[in-house]
Amino acid sequence: MTHTSSSRRAAVAAGLVAATIAAAAGCSGATRNTAGGSATADAAKLTLHPTTTAAKGELANADWLLEDEPDSLDLDTQGTSAGRVVLTNVCERLYQLQPDMSTKPLLAEKAETPDDKTLVLTLRSGVTFHDGTPMTADDVLWSLKRHADPDMEQGDEFGNIAAMKKTGARQVTITFKAPDAMFFKALAGDAGIVWNKEQVEKAGKDFGTPGQPDACTGPYELSSWKSGDSITIRRYDSYWGKKPLTKQVTFRWAADSALVNALTTGAADGAYAESPNTAAALQGKKGIEQHYGPSTASLVLIPTERGGLKDAKVRRALSLALDRKGIAASGYGGMVQPWGTPVGSGAWGYEKPVFEAAQKAVDYAPASPSADDLATAKQLVKDSGADAATPIVIGTDASQGRTVIANAVRAALQRIGLTGQIKTVPTSQFEQFYSDPQARADIDVLAGDWYISKADPMGFYDNALSDSSNNWVGFKDAAYDTEVKKALATLDDAQRAKLAVDVQKKFTDAAVWISVAQVPSVLVLNTKLTGPPASMAYLYYPWAAELGAKKG
Amino acid sequence: MLARISRRLAGLLATLVAASFVIFAAVYAAPGDPAVFLAGGRDKLTPEKLDLVRAQYHLDEPLVVQYGRWLGDCLHFDLGRSFKYGDQVADLVAARFPTTLALVAYATLLFVVLGVGAGILAAVRRGTWIDSAVVGGTTLAASVPSFVSAIALVALFGVQLGWFPVSGSGEGFAGGLHHLTLPALSLALGALALISRVTRQSMVDAGAADHVEAARASGIPEREIVLRHILRNALGPIVTMCGLVMAGMLAGTVVVETAFGISGVGSLLVGAINTHDFPVAQAVLLLMVTGYIVVTTLVDLVHPLLDPRVKEAAA
């Protein structure tokens, strides 16, 4: 479930995209060339607001664009963001992620923790599925067990669960082997969707494919999915909550320049732009507005097993010498912001001021390196005794943004007396760097990106545990491990935030990964419309229910 | 006749089986690991999870076993389920094929009318500026790659002038026509030079025949001569070429479909290859091969009807 530059994007090869953009630069109208810096936003001035102004007027139909057709509308078997953008208006979860990235109970009207290892969920009454049958505790328990199946997308969220039982007509009790703060966040994600048991079982293997009804309780119901053409959702009349202003949303999909053109000509009313370059191409077009919101996504440099960046001193030096501002401007049209931690500000789902202050205090990650930074970096390299002759190999694909990052890394290495070498692979192979240690054997550092689905920084920092399969460079720190585990088991938000900030400092000081920028989420909207959240909550919150006309 | 048809059918089947194995092996050998795409997100790419996925989709078996499994299902008319979509491959393809077919049919109509028309014009006015203009213009059109012409057409007629929609395939006949005009045009442009050149040349050859001279001498009007004597004799190569170009287009809609955001089998194929969706890639490629074979076979069958000389040779 990668969110930016997803591996599943119907890439008609990045080459075509690059050619498309380059060719379009020659003729006005199609897309704007985002590489030349002619239309770059100033990353520093990009202000992030989680919400947009509330809508006042009804809307009969909204035409919405996705970057790709959803693989499936069964998020247990195929959790892609295209499917999520549609389904989050149709399905509801036990908890709900709010536009400001906080979470609160939703289908569970009450959630109590008599002790750290017990969660008692009392279900909301009067909720019906779209076939009119009421939601019961049996449905909830069955759904949780379906999510927990190791074959399913969310299976790994249930590692700390001891038992799940129905303990009353409207009550489900979950007991834990060990306290797990992340599980509460997972219930606001796909691990908390409540399905209509009978309907899912009836559909069998075809559940979630075109022509099948949905099995959910949300403000919209799925009215049709014409494979290869469109998906339509319409207002569900017996919805238990607030009635949406928009009667119907029609989803179609287009990639790259086709997406930009459809929004420019008004053929579509809106889209959540998944790639910063799309947002950059849409800058300043008439009739559309862009709203930027916090997201957890970030651009990062991930050091690998090969060991060129094994030494924390060298990693720190590289981080000090990296021109993040330059990358944001020339690689992403100013649509990303220089950033010092591995998760974007959308991860601050609680205790925001604490995380904000900690973000400002991060060392070794200047937006643009000063003379002092470079002097410190050179000294660090000298102290480490690193060999300047052996090149540090940077892995990337041919996409514009990553190419710029890879070149910026090479330049930074040169500035501190080391050599860099770029290894480019086809886009279809790029994703293998993440999964296959053998693919990584050729590179020392990956120009990658990352995002987490939970609004909690602690959802990220377990990646640097000594035994994590995502800790490629082999960072080992017993104190770090202890503290991460402690934080993950701390249910109290204020206490967990304190621990998280501490963990974060250890992580950034050792530059386990080198953060480059945070990638805001972008809502592109027809100027006549308003309402949906601009933050990354659009993946888990019924954004269409807030969509409507500006004028009542 | 019956024997000929059954011989052809047997050949067709043999070709398809051979093609299916080659395609299967090629998709299998493509770089990248299908399990990565099937496992889901980056935080899920643990070795254990990947092994689980490989077992679930039989990716850990040798190529021949996987192919045998696919072929067995195929003989039961089961093309399997897409790895990516979880839907029946037959449904996925059936939903998208009409769009691609409409696009190719429209493009064919355009290049036949425009290409053959331009070729006749150039042949009749041989050696004049019209001839040079046709040859030069079509060559220029053919030298522009289809994604460039697609983008240029969208930029001008879609975005600037707003005459045509910029993406999607439209609703109903009129909507479809409106939506598919630009994509069909950018597909057809590349074929214009070839078709007009072949038309021109075979008209010139046919025009040099003795009976044409005889007809001219007997005072039949020029129009009549061009249509009845020259064009009729020149039709064989023209039809053959049009058939081949059209067959080739079936497999060449990918780029145009992407530029215009049309969900046809072309874009389905690209997505399937990029995510190692074996069952879908296999089915779409086979469909394209079948389409190619069917069209070229039809051309073979029509050819003798157009040209008595071929019929005599075949007999």
mmCIF file of N, CA, C and O in Angstrom, chain A residues 1-2 7-8 11-12 16 19-20 28-30 68-72 78 150-153 156 205-206 209-210 227-228 252-253 258 261-262 265 428-429 431-432 434-435 449-450 469, chain B residues 31-33 36-37 40-47 49-50 52 56 81 83-87 92 95-96 147 151 154-155 158-160 166-167 169 171 258-261 263 270 274:
data_model
loop_
_atom_site.group_PDB
_atom_site.id
_atom_site.type_symbol
_atom_site.label_atom_id
_atom_site.label_comp_id
_atom_site.label_asym_id
_atom_site.label_seq_id
_atom_site.Cartn_x
_atom_site.Cartn_y
_atom_site.Cartn_z
ATOM 1 N N MET A 1 0.837 -1.185 0.000
ATOM 2 C CA MET A 1 0.000 0.000 0.000
ATOM 3 C C MET A 1 0.865 1.223 0.000
ATOM 4 O O MET A 1 0.915 1.975 0.956
ATOM 5 N N THR A 2 1.582 1.365 -1.056
ATOM 6 C CA THR A 2 2.459 2.501 -1.167
ATOM 7 C C THR A 2 1.658 3.657 -1.672
ATOM 8 O O THR A 2 0.803 3.497 -2.502
ATOM 9 N N SER A 7 4.096 1.512 -6.659
ATOM 10 C CA SER A 7 4.573 0.506 -7.585
ATOM 11 C C SER A 7 3.456 0.048 -8.502
ATOM 12 O O SER A 7 3.691 -0.481 -9.560
ATOM 13 N N ARG A 8 2.219 0.205 -8.036
ATOM 14 C CA ARG A 8 1.129 -0.318 -8.832
ATOM 15 C C ARG A 8 0.605 0.681 -9.840
ATOM 16 O O ARG A 8 -0.388 0.448 -10.481
ATOM 17 N N ALA A 11 2.093 2.363 -14.910
ATOM 18 C CA ALA A 11 3.140 3.171 -15.515
ATOM 19 C C ALA A 11 3.262 2.754 -16.941
ATOM 20 O O ALA A 11 3.595 1.640 -17.221
ATOM 21 N N VAL A 12 2.946 3.617 -17.860
ATOM 22 C CA VAL A 12 3.290 3.266 -19.220
ATOM 23 C C VAL A 12 4.719 3.672 -19.266
ATOM 24 O O VAL A 12 5.117 4.601 -19.918
ATOM 25 N N LEU A 16 7.814 7.019 -20.952
ATOM 26 C CA LEU A 16 6.755 7.678 -21.700
ATOM 27 C C LEU A 16 6.328 8.939 -20.982
ATOM 28 O O LEU A 16 6.119 9.978 -21.582
ATOM 29 N N ALA A 19 8.748 11.565 -21.500
ATOM 30 C CA ALA A 19 8.631 12.066 -22.864
ATOM 31 C C ALA A 19 7.387 12.925 -22.991
ATOM 32 O O ALA A 19 7.395 13.964 -23.639
ATOM 33 N N THR A 20 6.312 12.465 -22.349
ATOM 34 C CA THR A 20 5.060 13.202 -22.401
ATOM 35 C C THR A 20 5.256 14.607 -21.883
ATOM 36 O O THR A 20 4.883 15.580 -22.508
ATOM 37 N N SER A 28 1.701 24.600 -25.447
ATOM 38 C CA SER A 28 1.006 25.019 -24.245
ATOM 39 C C SER A 28 -0.258 24.197 -24.084
ATOM 40 O O SER A 28 -0.840 23.761 -25.057
ATOM 41 N N GLY A 29 -0.656 24.003 -22.849
ATOM 42 C CA GLY A 29 -1.963 23.396 -22.651
ATOM 43 C C GLY A 29 -1.944 21.991 -22.107
ATOM 44 O O GLY A 29 -2.696 21.697 -21.223
ATOM 45 N N ALA A 30 -1.123 21.124 -22.635
ATOM 46 C CA ALA A 30 -1.212 19.738 -22.193
ATOM 47 C C ALA A 30 -0.740 19.595 -20.753
ATOM 48 O O ALA A 30 -1.516 19.357 -19.861
ATOM 49 N N ASP A 68 -5.543 5.600 -10.969
ATOM 50 C CA ASP A 68 -5.559 4.257 -11.524
ATOM 51 C C ASP A 68 -6.882 3.608 -11.143
ATOM 52 O O ASP A 68 -7.500 4.003 -10.154
ATOM 53 N N GLU A 69 -7.304 2.621 -11.913
ATOM 54 C CA GLU A 69 -8.509 1.893 -11.524
ATOM 55 C C GLU A 69 -8.201 1.066 -10.281
ATOM 56 O O GLU A 69 -7.130 0.468 -10.190
ATOM 57 N N PRO A 70 -9.112 1.040 -9.300
ATOM 58 C CA PRO A 70 -8.850 0.189 -8.133
ATOM 59 C C PRO A 70 -8.663 -1.264 -8.571
ATOM 60 O O PRO A 70 -9.324 -1.712 -9.501
ATOM 61 N N ASP A 71 -7.763 -1.959 -7.898
ATOM 62 C CA ASP A 71 -7.563 -3.375 -8.206
ATOM 63 C C ASP A 71 -8.797 -4.157 -7.812
ATOM 64 O O ASP A 71 -9.240 -5.056 -8.495
ATOM 65 N N SER A 72 -9.305 -3.796 -6.633
ATOM 66 C CA SER A 72 -10.403 -4.548 -6.073
ATOM 67 C C SER A 72 -11.037 -3.669 -5.011
ATOM 68 O O SER A 72 -10.396 -2.769 -4.482
ATOM 69 N N GLN A 78 -6.699 -6.700 -1.462
ATOM 70 C CA GLN A 78 -5.889 -5.783 -2.271
ATOM 71 C C GLN A 78 -6.066 -4.379 -1.725
ATOM 72 O O GLN A 78 -7.014 -3.697 -2.077
ATOM 73 N N PRO A 150 -3.631 -14.234 8.372
ATOM 74 C CA PRO A 150 -2.287 -13.837 7.893
ATOM 75 C C PRO A 150 -2.208 -13.629 6.380
ATOM 76 O O PRO A 150 -1.326 -12.914 5.902
ATOM 77 N N ASP A 151 -3.129 -14.222 5.612
ATOM 78 C CA ASP A 151 -3.132 -14.016 4.166
ATOM 79 C C ASP A 151 -3.663 -12.648 3.776
ATOM 80 O O ASP A 151 -3.521 -12.220 2.643
ATOM 81 N N MET A 152 -4.319 -11.967 4.733
ATOM 82 C CA MET A 152 -4.958 -10.701 4.395
ATOM 83 C C MET A 152 -4.008 -9.530 4.626
ATOM 84 O O MET A 152 -3.044 -9.634 5.391
ATOM 85 N N GLU A 153 -4.310 -8.412 3.980
ATOM 86 C CA GLU A 153 -3.443 -7.236 4.031
ATOM 87 C C GLU A 153 -3.113 -6.798 5.453
ATOM 88 O O GLU A 153 -2.007 -6.361 5.742
ATOM 89 N N ASP A 156 -0.850 -8.571 9.841
ATOM 90 C CA ASP A 156 0.238 -8.319 10.796
ATOM 91 C C ASP A 156 -0.122 -7.316 11.890
ATOM 92 O O ASP A 156 0.635 -7.130 12.835
ATOM 93 N N LYS A 205 -15.343 -15.686 -3.673
ATOM 94 C CA LYS A 205 -14.135 -15.148 -4.319
ATOM 95 C C LYS A 205 -14.402 -13.881 -5.121
ATOM 96 O O LYS A 205 -13.485 -13.134 -5.426
ATOM 97 N N ASP A 206 -15.662 -13.673 -5.489
ATOM 98 C CA ASP A 206 -15.975 -12.506 -6.322
ATOM 99 C C ASP A 206 -16.188 -11.245 -5.514
ATOM 100 O O ASP A 206 -16.412 -10.169 -6.080
ATOM 101 N N THR A 209 -15.189 -7.488 -6.603
ATOM 102 C CA THR A 209 -14.938 -7.356 -8.049
ATOM 103 C C THR A 209 -16.113 -6.619 -8.689
ATOM 104 O O THR A 209 -17.169 -6.491 -8.080
ATOM 105 N N PRO A 210 -15.943 -6.107 -9.923
ATOM 106 C CA PRO A 210 -17.004 -5.341 -10.565
ATOM 107 C C PRO A 210 -18.306 -6.127 -10.635
ATOM 108 O O PRO A 210 -18.302 -7.334 -10.865
ATOM 109 N N SER A 227 -16.250 -2.254 -15.145
ATOM 110 C CA SER A 227 -14.824 -2.548 -15.259
ATOM 111 C C SER A 227 -14.202 -1.785 -16.422
ATOM 112 O O SER A 227 -14.712 -1.807 -17.535
ATOM 113 N N GLY A 228 -13.118 -1.078 -16.145
ATOM 114 C CA GLY A 228 -12.428 -0.362 -17.211
ATOM 115 C C GLY A 228 -13.077 0.947 -17.596
ATOM 116 O O GLY A 228 -12.616 1.628 -18.493
ATOM 117 N N ARG A 252 -13.633 8.162 -12.346
ATOM 118 C CA ARG A 252 -12.941 7.622 -13.513
ATOM 119 C C ARG A 252 -11.460 7.712 -13.205
ATOM 120 O O ARG A 252 -11.066 8.220 -12.169
ATOM 121 N N TRP A 253 -10.635 7.204 -14.121
ATOM 122 C CA TRP A 253 -9.203 7.223 -13.811
ATOM 123 C C TRP A 253 -8.394 7.595 -15.030
ATOM 124 O O TRP A 253 -8.746 7.316 -16.166
ATOM 125 N N ALA A 258 -3.082 12.871 -19.016
ATOM 126 C CA ALA A 258 -4.527 12.746 -19.208
ATOM 127 C C ALA A 258 -5.267 13.255 -17.971
ATOM 128 O O ALA A 258 -6.310 13.897 -18.078
ATOM 129 N N ASN A 261 -4.999 17.079 -17.943
ATOM 130 C CA ASN A 261 -5.886 17.668 -18.946
ATOM 131 C C ASN A 261 -7.345 17.625 -18.518
ATOM 132 O O ASN A 261 -8.081 18.577 -18.722
ATOM 133 N N ALA A 262 -7.757 16.489 -17.943
ATOM 134 C CA ALA A 262 -9.158 16.356 -17.549
ATOM 135 C C ALA A 262 -9.514 17.382 -16.476
ATOM 136 O O ALA A 262 -10.605 17.950 -16.477
ATOM 137 N N THR A 265 -9.512 21.052 -18.148
ATOM 138 C CA THR A 265 -10.641 21.399 -19.007
ATOM 139 C C THR A 265 -11.975 21.325 -18.275
ATOM 140 O O THR A 265 -13.012 21.585 -18.860
ATOM 141 N N SER A 428 9.818 -0.927 -13.144
ATOM 142 C CA SER A 428 9.224 -2.189 -12.712
ATOM 143 C C SER A 428 10.162 -2.966 -11.786
ATOM 144 O O SER A 428 9.746 -3.849 -11.062
ATOM 145 N N GLN A 429 11.429 -2.600 -11.801
ATOM 146 C CA GLN A 429 12.381 -3.292 -10.930
ATOM 147 C C GLN A 429 12.638 -2.528 -9.635
ATOM 148 O O GLN A 429 13.169 -3.071 -8.683
ATOM 149 N N GLU A 431 10.880 -1.410 -7.234
ATOM 150 C CA GLU A 431 10.234 -1.877 -6.004
ATOM 151 C C GLU A 431 10.984 -3.049 -5.372
ATOM 152 O O GLU A 431 10.871 -3.300 -4.185
ATOM 153 N N GLN A 432 11.758 -3.745 -6.185
ATOM 154 C CA GLN A 432 12.505 -4.890 -5.653
ATOM 155 C C GLN A 432 13.580 -4.492 -4.658
ATOM 156 O O GLN A 432 13.971 -5.288 -3.819
ATOM 157 N N TYR A 434 13.159 -2.720 -2.272
ATOM 158 C CA TYR A 434 12.534 -2.761 -0.954
ATOM 159 C C TYR A 434 12.389 -4.174 -0.418
ATOM 160 O O TYR A 434 12.307 -4.378 0.780
ATOM 161 N N SER A 435 12.326 -5.157 -1.325
ATOM 162 C CA SER A 435 11.991 -6.494 -0.859
ATOM 163 C C SER A 435 13.154 -7.470 -0.931
ATOM 164 O O SER A 435 13.169 -8.463 -0.246
ATOM 165 N N ASP A 449 11.059 6.392 -1.015
ATOM 166 C CA ASP A 449 10.041 7.151 -0.298
ATOM 167 C C ASP A 449 9.329 6.187 0.629
ATOM 168 O O ASP A 449 9.436 4.972 0.486
ATOM 169 N N TRP A 450 8.608 6.728 1.587
ATOM 170 C CA TRP A 450 7.979 5.891 2.589
ATOM 171 C C TRP A 450 6.748 6.603 3.107
ATOM 172 O O TRP A 450 6.681 7.822 3.078
ATOM 173 N N SER A 469 13.195 -6.284 9.343
ATOM 174 C CA SER A 469 13.659 -6.557 7.978
ATOM 175 C C SER A 469 13.794 -5.269 7.170
ATOM 176 O O SER A 469 14.333 -5.265 6.078
ATOM 177 N N PRO B 31 12.030 -8.923 -15.844
ATOM 178 C CA PRO B 31 12.678 -8.561 -14.583
ATOM 179 C C PRO B 31 11.644 -8.132 -13.537
ATOM 180 O O PRO B 31 10.566 -7.665 -13.885
ATOM 181 N N GLY B 32 12.009 -8.297 -12.285
ATOM 182 C CA GLY B 32 11.094 -7.927 -11.209
ATOM 183 C C GLY B 32 10.437 -9.164 -10.610
ATOM 184 O O GLY B 32 10.369 -10.204 -11.248
ATOM 185 N N ASP B 33 9.972 -9.027 -9.399
ATOM 186 C CA ASP B 33 9.434 -10.166 -8.671
ATOM 187 C C ASP B 33 7.936 -9.976 -8.453
ATOM 188 O O ASP B 33 7.518 -9.045 -7.778
ATOM 189 N N VAL B 36 6.383 -9.250 -4.971
ATOM 190 C CA VAL B 36 6.485 -7.910 -4.382
ATOM 191 C C VAL B 36 5.190 -7.134 -4.603
ATOM 192 O O VAL B 36 4.708 -6.423 -3.724
ATOM 193 N N PHE B 37 4.620 -7.284 -5.803
ATOM 194 C CA PHE B 37 3.410 -6.539 -6.107
ATOM 195 C C PHE B 37 2.197 -7.163 -5.427
ATOM 196 O O PHE B 37 1.232 -6.490 -5.116
ATOM 197 N N GLY B 40 1.580 -6.438 -1.254
ATOM 198 C CA GLY B 40 0.995 -5.218 -0.713
ATOM 199 C C GLY B 40 2.075 -4.201 -0.451
ATOM 200 O O GLY B 40 2.983 -4.043 -1.240
ATOM 201 N N GLY B 41 1.987 -3.546 0.679
ATOM 202 C CA GLY B 41 2.831 -2.379 0.931
ATOM 203 C C GLY B 41 4.271 -2.700 1.250
ATOM 204 O O GLY B 41 4.655 -3.859 1.433
ATOM 205 N N ARG B 42 5.052 -1.630 1.319
ATOM 206 C CA ARG B 42 6.487 -1.780 1.569
ATOM 207 C C ARG B 42 6.788 -2.271 2.968
ATOM 208 O O ARG B 42 7.817 -2.866 3.214
ATOM 209 N N ASP B 43 5.878 -1.970 3.895
ATOM 210 C CA ASP B 43 6.138 -2.410 5.263
ATOM 211 C C ASP B 43 5.792 -3.885 5.420
ATOM 212 O O ASP B 43 5.908 -4.449 6.486
ATOM 213 N N LYS B 44 5.322 -4.525 4.319
ATOM 214 C CA LYS B 44 4.904 -5.927 4.429
ATOM 215 C C LYS B 44 5.862 -6.859 3.708
ATOM 216 O O LYS B 44 5.594 -8.030 3.556
ATOM 217 N N LEU B 45 6.973 -6.313 3.223
ATOM 218 C CA LEU B 45 7.833 -7.132 2.368
ATOM 219 C C LEU B 45 8.822 -7.973 3.171
ATOM 220 O O LEU B 45 9.999 -7.973 2.901
ATOM 221 N N THR B 46 8.318 -8.677 4.174
ATOM 222 C CA THR B 46 9.216 -9.547 4.929
ATOM 223 C C THR B 46 9.402 -10.838 4.129
ATOM 224 O O THR B 46 8.508 -11.230 3.382
ATOM 225 N N PRO B 47 10.532 -11.491 4.296
ATOM 226 C CA PRO B 47 10.773 -12.743 3.569
ATOM 227 C C PRO B 47 9.657 -13.763 3.800
ATOM 228 O O PRO B 47 9.253 -14.461 2.865
ATOM 229 N N LYS B 49 6.447 -13.265 4.524
ATOM 230 C CA LYS B 49 5.239 -12.874 3.806
ATOM 231 C C LYS B 49 5.387 -13.160 2.312
ATOM 232 O O LYS B 49 4.465 -13.657 1.668
ATOM 233 N N LEU B 50 6.569 -12.870 1.782
ATOM 234 C CA LEU B 50 6.799 -13.095 0.351
ATOM 235 C C LEU B 50 6.709 -14.587 0.023
ATOM 236 O O LEU B 50 6.143 -14.973 -1.003
ATOM 237 N N LEU B 52 4.946 -16.775 1.615
ATOM 238 C CA LEU B 52 3.529 -17.111 1.744
ATOM 239 C C LEU B 52 2.805 -16.780 0.437
ATOM 240 O O LEU B 52 2.031 -17.571 -0.092
ATOM 241 N N GLN B 56 0.952 -19.140 -2.317
ATOM 242 C CA GLN B 56 -0.462 -18.900 -2.583
ATOM 243 C C GLN B 56 -0.740 -18.818 -4.087
ATOM 244 O O GLN B 56 -1.755 -19.288 -4.567
ATOM 245 N N ARG B 81 -7.958 -16.120 -12.643
ATOM 246 C CA ARG B 81 -8.267 -14.830 -12.041
ATOM 247 C C ARG B 81 -7.031 -13.957 -12.086
ATOM 248 O O ARG B 81 -5.921 -14.440 -11.937
ATOM 249 N N PHE B 83 -4.152 -11.681 -10.853
ATOM 250 C CA PHE B 83 -3.464 -11.517 -9.563
ATOM 251 C C PHE B 83 -3.798 -10.148 -8.977
ATOM 252 O O PHE B 83 -3.996 -9.993 -7.791
ATOM 253 N N LYS B 84 -3.820 -9.161 -9.877
ATOM 254 C CA LYS B 84 -3.927 -7.778 -9.420
ATOM 255 C C LYS B 84 -5.359 -7.443 -9.018
ATOM 256 O O LYS B 84 -5.600 -6.857 -7.966
ATOM 257 N N TYR B 85 -6.314 -7.792 -9.861
ATOM 258 C CA TYR B 85 -7.692 -7.378 -9.625
ATOM 259 C C TYR B 85 -8.527 -8.409 -8.877
ATOM 260 O O TYR B 85 -9.602 -8.085 -8.388
ATOM 261 N N GLY B 86 -8.052 -9.663 -8.844
ATOM 262 C CA GLY B 86 -8.840 -10.697 -8.177
ATOM 263 C C GLY B 86 -10.099 -11.045 -8.949
ATOM 264 O O GLY B 86 -10.907 -11.834 -8.512
ATOM 265 N N ASP B 87 -10.296 -10.433 -10.123
ATOM 266 C CA ASP B 87 -11.494 -10.667 -10.916
ATOM 267 C C ASP B 87 -11.188 -11.714 -11.995
ATOM 268 O O ASP B 87 -10.031 -11.980 -12.289
ATOM 269 N N LEU B 92 -12.547 -9.134 -17.158
ATOM 270 C CA LEU B 92 -11.704 -7.944 -17.315
ATOM 271 C C LEU B 92 -11.499 -7.618 -18.788
ATOM 272 O O LEU B 92 -11.636 -6.471 -19.211
ATOM 273 N N ALA B 95 -14.699 -6.561 -20.686
ATOM 274 C CA ALA B 95 -15.139 -5.189 -20.406
ATOM 275 C C ALA B 95 -14.344 -4.162 -21.201
ATOM 276 O O ALA B 95 -14.844 -3.086 -21.508
ATOM 277 N N ARG B 96 -13.094 -4.493 -21.538
ATOM 278 C CA ARG B 96 -12.232 -3.496 -22.177
ATOM 279 C C ARG B 96 -12.065 -3.683 -23.675
ATOM 280 O O ARG B 96 -11.709 -2.753 -24.379
ATOM 281 N N PHE B 147 2.699 9.020 -29.613
ATOM 282 C CA PHE B 147 2.440 9.711 -28.343
ATOM 283 C C PHE B 147 2.630 11.220 -28.471
ATOM 284 O O PHE B 147 1.971 12.001 -27.806
ATOM 285 N N ILE B 151 -0.369 13.932 -27.893
ATOM 286 C CA ILE B 151 -0.275 15.069 -26.980
ATOM 287 C C ILE B 151 -0.540 16.377 -27.702
ATOM 288 O O ILE B 151 -1.231 17.266 -27.199
ATOM 289 N N VAL B 154 -4.283 16.621 -28.324
ATOM 290 C CA VAL B 154 -4.999 16.947 -27.090
ATOM 291 C C VAL B 154 -4.795 18.410 -26.734
ATOM 292 O O VAL B 154 -5.738 19.126 -26.390
ATOM 293 N N ALA B 155 -3.557 18.852 -26.832
ATOM 294 C CA ALA B 155 -3.242 20.215 -26.430
ATOM 295 C C ALA B 155 -4.023 21.217 -27.270
ATOM 296 O O ALA B 155 -4.579 22.189 -26.750
ATOM 297 N N GLY B 158 -8.239 19.616 -27.645
ATOM 298 C CA GLY B 158 -8.891 19.295 -26.381
ATOM 299 C C GLY B 158 -8.786 20.433 -25.392
ATOM 300 O O GLY B 158 -9.785 20.972 -24.922
ATOM 301 N N VAL B 159 -7.548 20.830 -25.089
ATOM 302 C CA VAL B 159 -7.343 21.809 -24.017
ATOM 303 C C VAL B 159 -7.571 23.232 -24.508
ATOM 304 O O VAL B 159 -8.325 23.997 -23.900
ATOM 305 N N GLN B 160 -6.920 23.612 -25.641
ATOM 306 C CA GLN B 160 -7.012 25.000 -26.115
ATOM 307 C C GLN B 160 -8.396 25.318 -26.673
ATOM 308 O O GLN B 160 -9.036 26.279 -26.259
ATOM 309 N N VAL B 166 -10.861 15.298 -23.392
ATOM 310 C CA VAL B 166 -9.439 14.983 -23.288
ATOM 311 C C VAL B 166 -9.161 13.599 -22.727
ATOM 312 O O VAL B 166 -8.026 13.148 -22.743
ATOM 313 N N SER B 167 -10.184 12.938 -22.184
ATOM 314 C CA SER B 167 -9.912 11.599 -21.668
ATOM 315 C C SER B 167 -11.189 10.780 -21.606
ATOM 316 O O SER B 167 -12.287 11.315 -21.717
ATOM 317 N N SER B 169 -13.642 7.190 -22.654
ATOM 318 C CA SER B 169 -14.115 6.642 -23.920
ATOM 319 C C SER B 169 -15.570 6.971 -24.209
ATOM 320 O O SER B 169 -16.107 6.542 -25.218
ATOM 321 N N GLU B 171 -19.911 7.757 -23.542
ATOM 322 C CA GLU B 171 -21.105 6.922 -23.376
ATOM 323 C C GLU B 171 -21.852 6.850 -24.703
ATOM 324 O O GLU B 171 -22.007 7.864 -25.380
ATOM 325 N N THR B 258 -3.079 5.322 -23.224
ATOM 326 C CA THR B 258 -2.560 5.962 -22.011
ATOM 327 C C THR B 258 -2.641 7.473 -22.103
ATOM 328 O O THR B 258 -3.046 8.134 -21.156
ATOM 329 N N ALA B 259 -2.254 8.004 -23.260
ATOM 330 C CA ALA B 259 -2.251 9.463 -23.411
ATOM 331 C C ALA B 259 -3.654 10.045 -23.262
ATOM 332 O O ALA B 259 -3.822 11.168 -22.808
ATOM 333 N N PHE B 260 -4.670 9.254 -23.643
ATOM 334 C CA PHE B 260 -6.035 9.768 -23.586
ATOM 335 C C PHE B 260 -6.835 9.202 -22.407
ATOM 336 O O PHE B 260 -8.034 9.403 -22.320
ATOM 337 N N GLY B 261 -6.164 8.487 -21.525
ATOM 338 C CA GLY B 261 -6.864 7.932 -20.368
ATOM 339 C C GLY B 261 -8.007 7.013 -20.747
ATOM 340 O O GLY B 261 -9.085 7.079 -20.196
ATOM 341 N N SER B 263 -9.427 3.226 -20.928
ATOM 342 C CA SER B 263 -9.159 1.895 -20.391
ATOM 343 C C SER B 263 -9.502 0.842 -21.434
ATOM 344 O O SER B 263 -10.634 0.396 -21.507
ATOM 345 N N VAL B 270 -0.301 -3.221 -20.306
ATOM 346 C CA VAL B 270 0.861 -2.565 -19.704
ATOM 347 C C VAL B 270 0.841 -2.721 -18.189
ATOM 348 O O VAL B 270 1.836 -3.077 -17.563
ATOM 349 N N ASN B 274 3.626 -4.745 -15.979
ATOM 350 C CA ASN B 274 4.373 -4.063 -14.920
ATOM 351 C C ASN B 274 4.171 -4.679 -13.548
ATOM 352 O O ASN B 274 5.019 -4.553 -12.682
#
